[in-house]
């Protein structure tokens, strides 16, 4: 039976079916997550899905331009670009980082998911609060004020992005592949006992 042959292969390569399942939960899971992060949830993907935010800001800019409020138009134009080019990729990185680091299979229950969502919402609220604070501290009235406020917001988002990258690197977001259990030594005339380690993918 092919199923029995497959079970024997798994036992030879991984020591037992339990060890094979554990390898799928750890090593294979890390590979899949890494591939998804690099090939699916990229910065380009984040910019594509957040493009409607930029459209909304451009609509506000068009409204201010039609009413000759050029300082407000410039302010919202710069803010829209910063939110689109800066905030969206940062939020993507934070979500992927928190999910990969804290939402493990054995503990990713409702309360963990709720905690992660609250962390992301707090970051969004913090960015919005920063923008409101800049509006209070740097009210518009002339072009220099609009330039200072837009520059301050862009600089703050840039610092936030650097902090996120430092956090990812210092906490080891890139999880190294764990070593699988040593294969058991069996003798068989029909089954190759030294298959390539990558054969797990084909299973």
mmCIF file of C-alpha atoms in Angstrom:
data_model
loop_
_atom_site.group_PDB
_atom_site.id
_atom_site.type_symbol
_atom_site.label_atom_id
_atom_site.label_comp_id
_atom_site.label_asym_id
_atom_site.label_seq_id
_atom_site.Cartn_x
_atom_site.Cartn_y
_atom_site.Cartn_z
ATOM 1 C CA UNK A 1 0.000 0.000 0.000
ATOM 2 C CA UNK A 2 1.296 3.467 -0.881
ATOM 3 C CA UNK A 3 0.150 4.783 2.479
ATOM 4 C CA UNK A 4 2.242 2.258 4.372
ATOM 5 C CA UNK A 5 5.261 3.020 2.207
ATOM 6 C CA UNK A 6 4.777 6.728 2.860
ATOM 7 C CA UNK A 7 4.531 6.157 6.610
ATOM 8 C CA UNK A 8 7.724 4.123 6.515
ATOM 9 C CA UNK A 9 9.475 6.902 4.593
ATOM 10 C CA UNK A 10 8.313 9.483 7.126
ATOM 11 C CA UNK A 11 9.507 7.293 9.984
ATOM 12 C CA UNK A 12 12.903 6.802 8.356
ATOM 13 C CA UNK A 13 13.402 10.461 7.499
ATOM 14 C CA UNK A 14 12.073 12.017 10.714
ATOM 15 C CA UNK A 15 12.179 9.255 13.304
ATOM 16 C CA UNK A 16 8.405 9.105 13.809
ATOM 17 C CA UNK A 17 5.170 10.550 12.500
ATOM 18 C CA UNK A 18 5.004 12.769 15.594
ATOM 19 C CA UNK A 19 8.395 14.250 14.768
ATOM 20 C CA UNK A 20 7.221 14.835 11.193
ATOM 21 C CA UNK A 21 4.138 16.717 12.403
ATOM 22 C CA UNK A 22 6.289 18.808 14.739
ATOM 23 C CA UNK A 23 8.622 19.631 11.862
ATOM 24 C CA UNK A 24 5.644 20.807 9.787
ATOM 25 C CA UNK A 25 4.507 23.047 12.662
ATOM 26 C CA UNK A 26 7.929 24.608 13.139
ATOM 27 C CA UNK A 27 10.293 24.370 10.167
ATOM 28 C CA UNK A 28 7.761 24.271 7.331
ATOM 29 C CA UNK A 29 5.611 26.920 8.997
ATOM 30 C CA UNK A 30 8.604 29.265 9.255
ATOM 31 C CA UNK A 31 9.387 28.731 5.568
ATOM 32 C CA UNK A 32 5.789 29.452 4.509
ATOM 33 C CA UNK A 33 5.607 32.590 6.663
ATOM 34 C CA UNK A 34 8.911 33.844 5.265
ATOM 35 C CA UNK A 35 7.779 33.241 1.679
ATOM 36 C CA UNK A 36 4.471 35.004 2.311
ATOM 37 C CA UNK A 37 6.227 37.973 3.874
ATOM 38 C CA UNK A 38 8.733 38.307 1.037
ATOM 39 C CA UNK A 39 6.553 37.465 -1.969
ATOM 40 C CA UNK A 40 2.993 38.391 -0.904
ATOM 41 C CA UNK A 41 2.899 40.984 1.898
ATOM 42 C CA UNK A 42 5.476 43.290 0.345
ATOM 43 C CA UNK A 43 5.764 47.066 0.496
ATOM 44 C CA UNK A 44 4.422 47.235 -3.046
ATOM 45 C CA UNK A 45 1.369 45.248 -1.967
ATOM 46 C CA UNK A 46 0.843 47.630 0.965
ATOM 47 C CA UNK A 47 1.005 50.627 -1.369
ATOM 48 C CA UNK A 48 -1.479 49.045 -3.775
ATOM 49 C CA UNK A 49 -4.110 48.215 -1.150
ATOM 50 C CA UNK A 50 -3.754 51.640 0.508
ATOM 51 C CA UNK A 51 -4.036 53.603 -2.737
ATOM 52 C CA UNK A 52 -7.701 54.583 -2.048
ATOM 53 C CA UNK A 53 -6.437 56.556 0.966
ATOM 54 C CA UNK A 54 -4.368 58.701 -1.388
ATOM 55 C CA UNK A 55 -7.395 59.164 -3.647
ATOM 56 C CA UNK A 56 -9.402 60.444 -0.676
ATOM 57 C CA UNK A 57 -6.723 62.990 0.175
ATOM 58 C CA UNK A 58 -6.488 64.088 -3.458
ATOM 59 C CA UNK A 59 -10.245 64.678 -3.484
ATOM 60 C CA UNK A 60 -9.867 66.964 -0.450
ATOM 61 C CA UNK A 61 -6.960 68.730 -2.165
ATOM 62 C CA UNK A 62 -9.095 69.356 -5.259
ATOM 63 C CA UNK A 63 -11.818 70.862 -3.073
ATOM 64 C CA UNK A 64 -9.402 73.279 -1.406
ATOM 65 C CA UNK A 65 -7.859 74.236 -4.745
ATOM 66 C CA UNK A 66 -11.265 75.047 -6.188
ATOM 67 C CA UNK A 67 -11.826 77.409 -3.236
ATOM 68 C CA UNK A 68 -8.349 78.978 -3.570
ATOM 69 C CA UNK A 69 -7.148 77.604 -0.222
ATOM 70 C CA UNK A 70 -3.701 76.772 -1.513
ATOM 71 C CA UNK A 71 -2.033 76.407 1.879
ATOM 72 C CA UNK A 72 -4.584 73.805 3.004
ATOM 73 C CA UNK A 73 -4.346 72.069 -0.361
ATOM 74 C CA UNK A 74 -0.586 71.742 -0.022
ATOM 75 C CA UNK A 75 -0.892 70.538 3.568
ATOM 76 C CA UNK A 76 -3.347 67.757 2.690
ATOM 77 C CA UNK A 77 -1.411 66.830 -0.432
ATOM 78 C CA UNK A 78 1.772 66.345 1.600
ATOM 79 C CA UNK A 79 -0.122 64.528 4.346
ATOM 80 C CA UNK A 80 -1.704 62.145 1.846
ATOM 81 C CA UNK A 81 1.663 61.273 0.348
ATOM 82 C CA UNK A 82 3.179 60.646 3.792
ATOM 83 C CA UNK A 83 0.258 58.466 4.867
ATOM 84 C CA UNK A 84 0.373 56.482 1.641
ATOM 85 C CA UNK A 85 4.134 56.094 1.243
ATOM 86 C CA UNK A 86 5.027 55.941 4.936
ATOM 87 C CA UNK A 87 2.194 54.916 7.220
ATOM 88 C CA UNK A 88 0.787 52.079 5.097
ATOM 89 C CA UNK A 89 4.081 50.122 4.803
ATOM 90 C CA UNK A 90 4.814 50.739 8.495
ATOM 91 C CA UNK A 91 1.422 49.358 9.537
ATOM 92 C CA UNK A 92 1.993 46.332 7.300
ATOM 93 C CA UNK A 93 5.370 45.685 8.925
ATOM 94 C CA UNK A 94 3.914 46.044 12.423
ATOM 95 C CA UNK A 95 1.031 43.657 11.719
ATOM 96 C CA UNK A 96 3.336 41.019 10.204
ATOM 97 C CA UNK A 97 5.837 41.430 13.050
ATOM 98 C CA UNK A 98 3.261 41.133 15.839
ATOM 99 C CA UNK A 99 1.506 38.195 14.202
ATOM 100 C CA UNK A 100 4.737 36.296 13.570
ATOM 101 C CA UNK A 101 6.166 36.956 17.006
ATOM 102 C CA UNK A 102 3.174 36.543 19.291
ATOM 103 C CA UNK A 103 0.384 34.700 17.462
ATOM 104 C CA UNK A 104 1.737 31.152 17.629
ATOM 105 C CA UNK A 105 -0.458 28.193 16.806
ATOM 106 C CA UNK A 106 -0.741 27.107 20.443
ATOM 107 C CA UNK A 107 -1.723 30.513 21.813
ATOM 108 C CA UNK A 108 -3.417 32.419 18.999
ATOM 109 C CA UNK A 109 -6.834 32.453 20.632
ATOM 110 C CA UNK A 110 -9.458 35.180 20.728
ATOM 111 C CA UNK A 111 -7.792 37.240 23.445
ATOM 112 C CA UNK A 112 -4.391 37.178 21.717
ATOM 113 C CA UNK A 113 -5.981 38.312 18.461
ATOM 114 C CA UNK A 114 -7.851 41.047 20.324
ATOM 115 C CA UNK A 115 -4.612 42.181 21.962
ATOM 116 C CA UNK A 116 -2.849 42.336 18.593
ATOM 117 C CA UNK A 117 -5.710 44.318 17.075
ATOM 118 C CA UNK A 118 -5.587 46.774 19.976
ATOM 119 C CA UNK A 119 -1.856 47.262 19.440
ATOM 120 C CA UNK A 120 -2.393 48.081 15.762
ATOM 121 C CA UNK A 121 -5.331 50.379 16.551
ATOM 122 C CA UNK A 122 -3.246 52.178 19.170
ATOM 123 C CA UNK A 123 -0.554 52.798 16.548
ATOM 124 C CA UNK A 124 -3.147 54.177 14.114
ATOM 125 C CA UNK A 125 -4.592 56.361 16.876
ATOM 126 C CA UNK A 126 -1.095 57.582 17.747
ATOM 127 C CA UNK A 127 -0.411 58.613 14.146
ATOM 128 C CA UNK A 128 -3.746 60.405 13.971
ATOM 129 C CA UNK A 129 -3.094 62.083 17.325
ATOM 130 C CA UNK A 130 0.300 63.259 16.109
ATOM 131 C CA UNK A 131 -1.303 64.882 13.078
ATOM 132 C CA UNK A 132 -3.891 66.617 15.251
ATOM 133 C CA UNK A 133 -1.173 67.799 17.640
ATOM 134 C CA UNK A 134 0.787 69.301 14.768
ATOM 135 C CA UNK A 135 -2.366 71.110 13.629
ATOM 136 C CA UNK A 136 -2.637 72.646 17.107
ATOM 137 C CA UNK A 137 1.024 73.522 17.534
ATOM 138 C CA UNK A 138 1.581 74.730 13.978
ATOM 139 C CA UNK A 139 -1.599 76.433 12.781
ATOM 140 C CA UNK A 140 -1.748 77.521 9.184
ATOM 141 C CA UNK A 141 -1.623 81.142 8.179
ATOM 142 C CA UNK A 142 1.134 81.362 5.645
ATOM 143 C CA UNK A 143 3.156 79.065 3.399
ATOM 144 C CA UNK A 144 6.047 78.620 5.875
ATOM 145 C CA UNK A 145 3.617 77.199 8.427
ATOM 146 C CA UNK A 146 2.306 74.665 5.913
ATOM 147 C CA UNK A 147 5.838 73.611 5.020
ATOM 148 C CA UNK A 148 6.865 73.250 8.674
ATOM 149 C CA UNK A 149 3.815 71.219 9.581
ATOM 150 C CA UNK A 150 4.134 68.882 6.617
ATOM 151 C CA UNK A 151 7.847 68.489 7.229
ATOM 152 C CA UNK A 152 7.306 67.738 10.914
ATOM 153 C CA UNK A 153 4.727 65.070 10.128
ATOM 154 C CA UNK A 154 6.922 63.475 7.458
ATOM 155 C CA UNK A 155 9.928 63.504 9.794
ATOM 156 C CA UNK A 156 7.918 61.895 12.578
ATOM 157 C CA UNK A 157 6.728 59.091 10.304
ATOM 158 C CA UNK A 158 10.297 58.577 9.082
ATOM 159 C CA UNK A 159 11.522 58.214 12.669
ATOM 160 C CA UNK A 160 8.681 55.779 13.363
ATOM 161 C CA UNK A 161 9.683 53.687 10.349
ATOM 162 C CA UNK A 162 13.301 53.552 11.525
ATOM 163 C CA UNK A 163 12.173 52.482 15.013
ATOM 164 C CA UNK A 164 10.042 49.686 13.545
ATOM 165 C CA UNK A 165 12.980 48.408 11.491
ATOM 166 C CA UNK A 166 15.259 48.513 14.549
ATOM 167 C CA UNK A 167 12.640 46.663 16.591
ATOM 168 C CA UNK A 168 12.346 43.953 13.951
ATOM 169 C CA UNK A 169 16.108 43.469 13.735
ATOM 170 C CA UNK A 170 16.810 43.499 17.480
ATOM 171 C CA UNK A 171 14.022 41.099 18.405
ATOM 172 C CA UNK A 172 14.882 38.622 15.659
ATOM 173 C CA UNK A 173 11.804 38.924 13.467
ATOM 174 C CA UNK A 174 13.505 36.839 10.822
ATOM 175 C CA UNK A 175 13.152 33.429 12.429
ATOM 176 C CA UNK A 176 15.841 30.985 11.479
ATOM 177 C CA UNK A 177 14.878 27.561 10.342
ATOM 178 C CA UNK A 178 14.885 25.076 13.143
ATOM 179 C CA UNK A 179 16.761 21.851 12.762
ATOM 180 C CA UNK A 180 14.573 18.812 12.376
ATOM 181 C CA UNK A 181 14.967 15.658 14.438
ATOM 182 C CA UNK A 182 17.709 13.316 13.486
ATOM 183 C CA UNK A 183 16.496 10.525 11.215
ATOM 184 C CA UNK A 184 16.271 7.089 12.675
ATOM 185 C CA UNK A 185 18.588 4.447 11.382
ATOM 186 C CA UNK A 186 16.689 1.629 9.713
ATOM 187 C CA UNK A 187 17.602 -0.800 7.043
ATOM 188 C CA UNK A 188 15.436 -1.393 4.032
ATOM 189 C CA UNK A 189 16.045 -2.756 0.575
ATOM 190 C CA UNK A 190 13.136 -0.921 -1.075
ATOM 191 C CA UNK A 191 13.277 2.520 0.572
ATOM 192 C CA UNK A 192 16.040 5.071 0.221
ATOM 193 C CA UNK A 193 17.122 6.032 3.730
ATOM 194 C CA UNK A 194 18.983 9.202 2.763
ATOM 195 C CA UNK A 195 16.517 11.408 0.882
ATOM 196 C CA UNK A 196 17.188 15.119 0.510
ATOM 197 C CA UNK A 197 15.989 17.221 3.395
ATOM 198 C CA UNK A 198 13.832 19.253 1.039
ATOM 199 C CA UNK A 199 11.674 16.212 0.390
ATOM 200 C CA UNK A 200 9.313 17.520 3.052
ATOM 201 C CA UNK A 201 8.042 20.026 0.512
ATOM 202 C CA UNK A 202 6.984 17.308 -1.870
ATOM 203 C CA UNK A 203 4.959 15.597 0.819
#
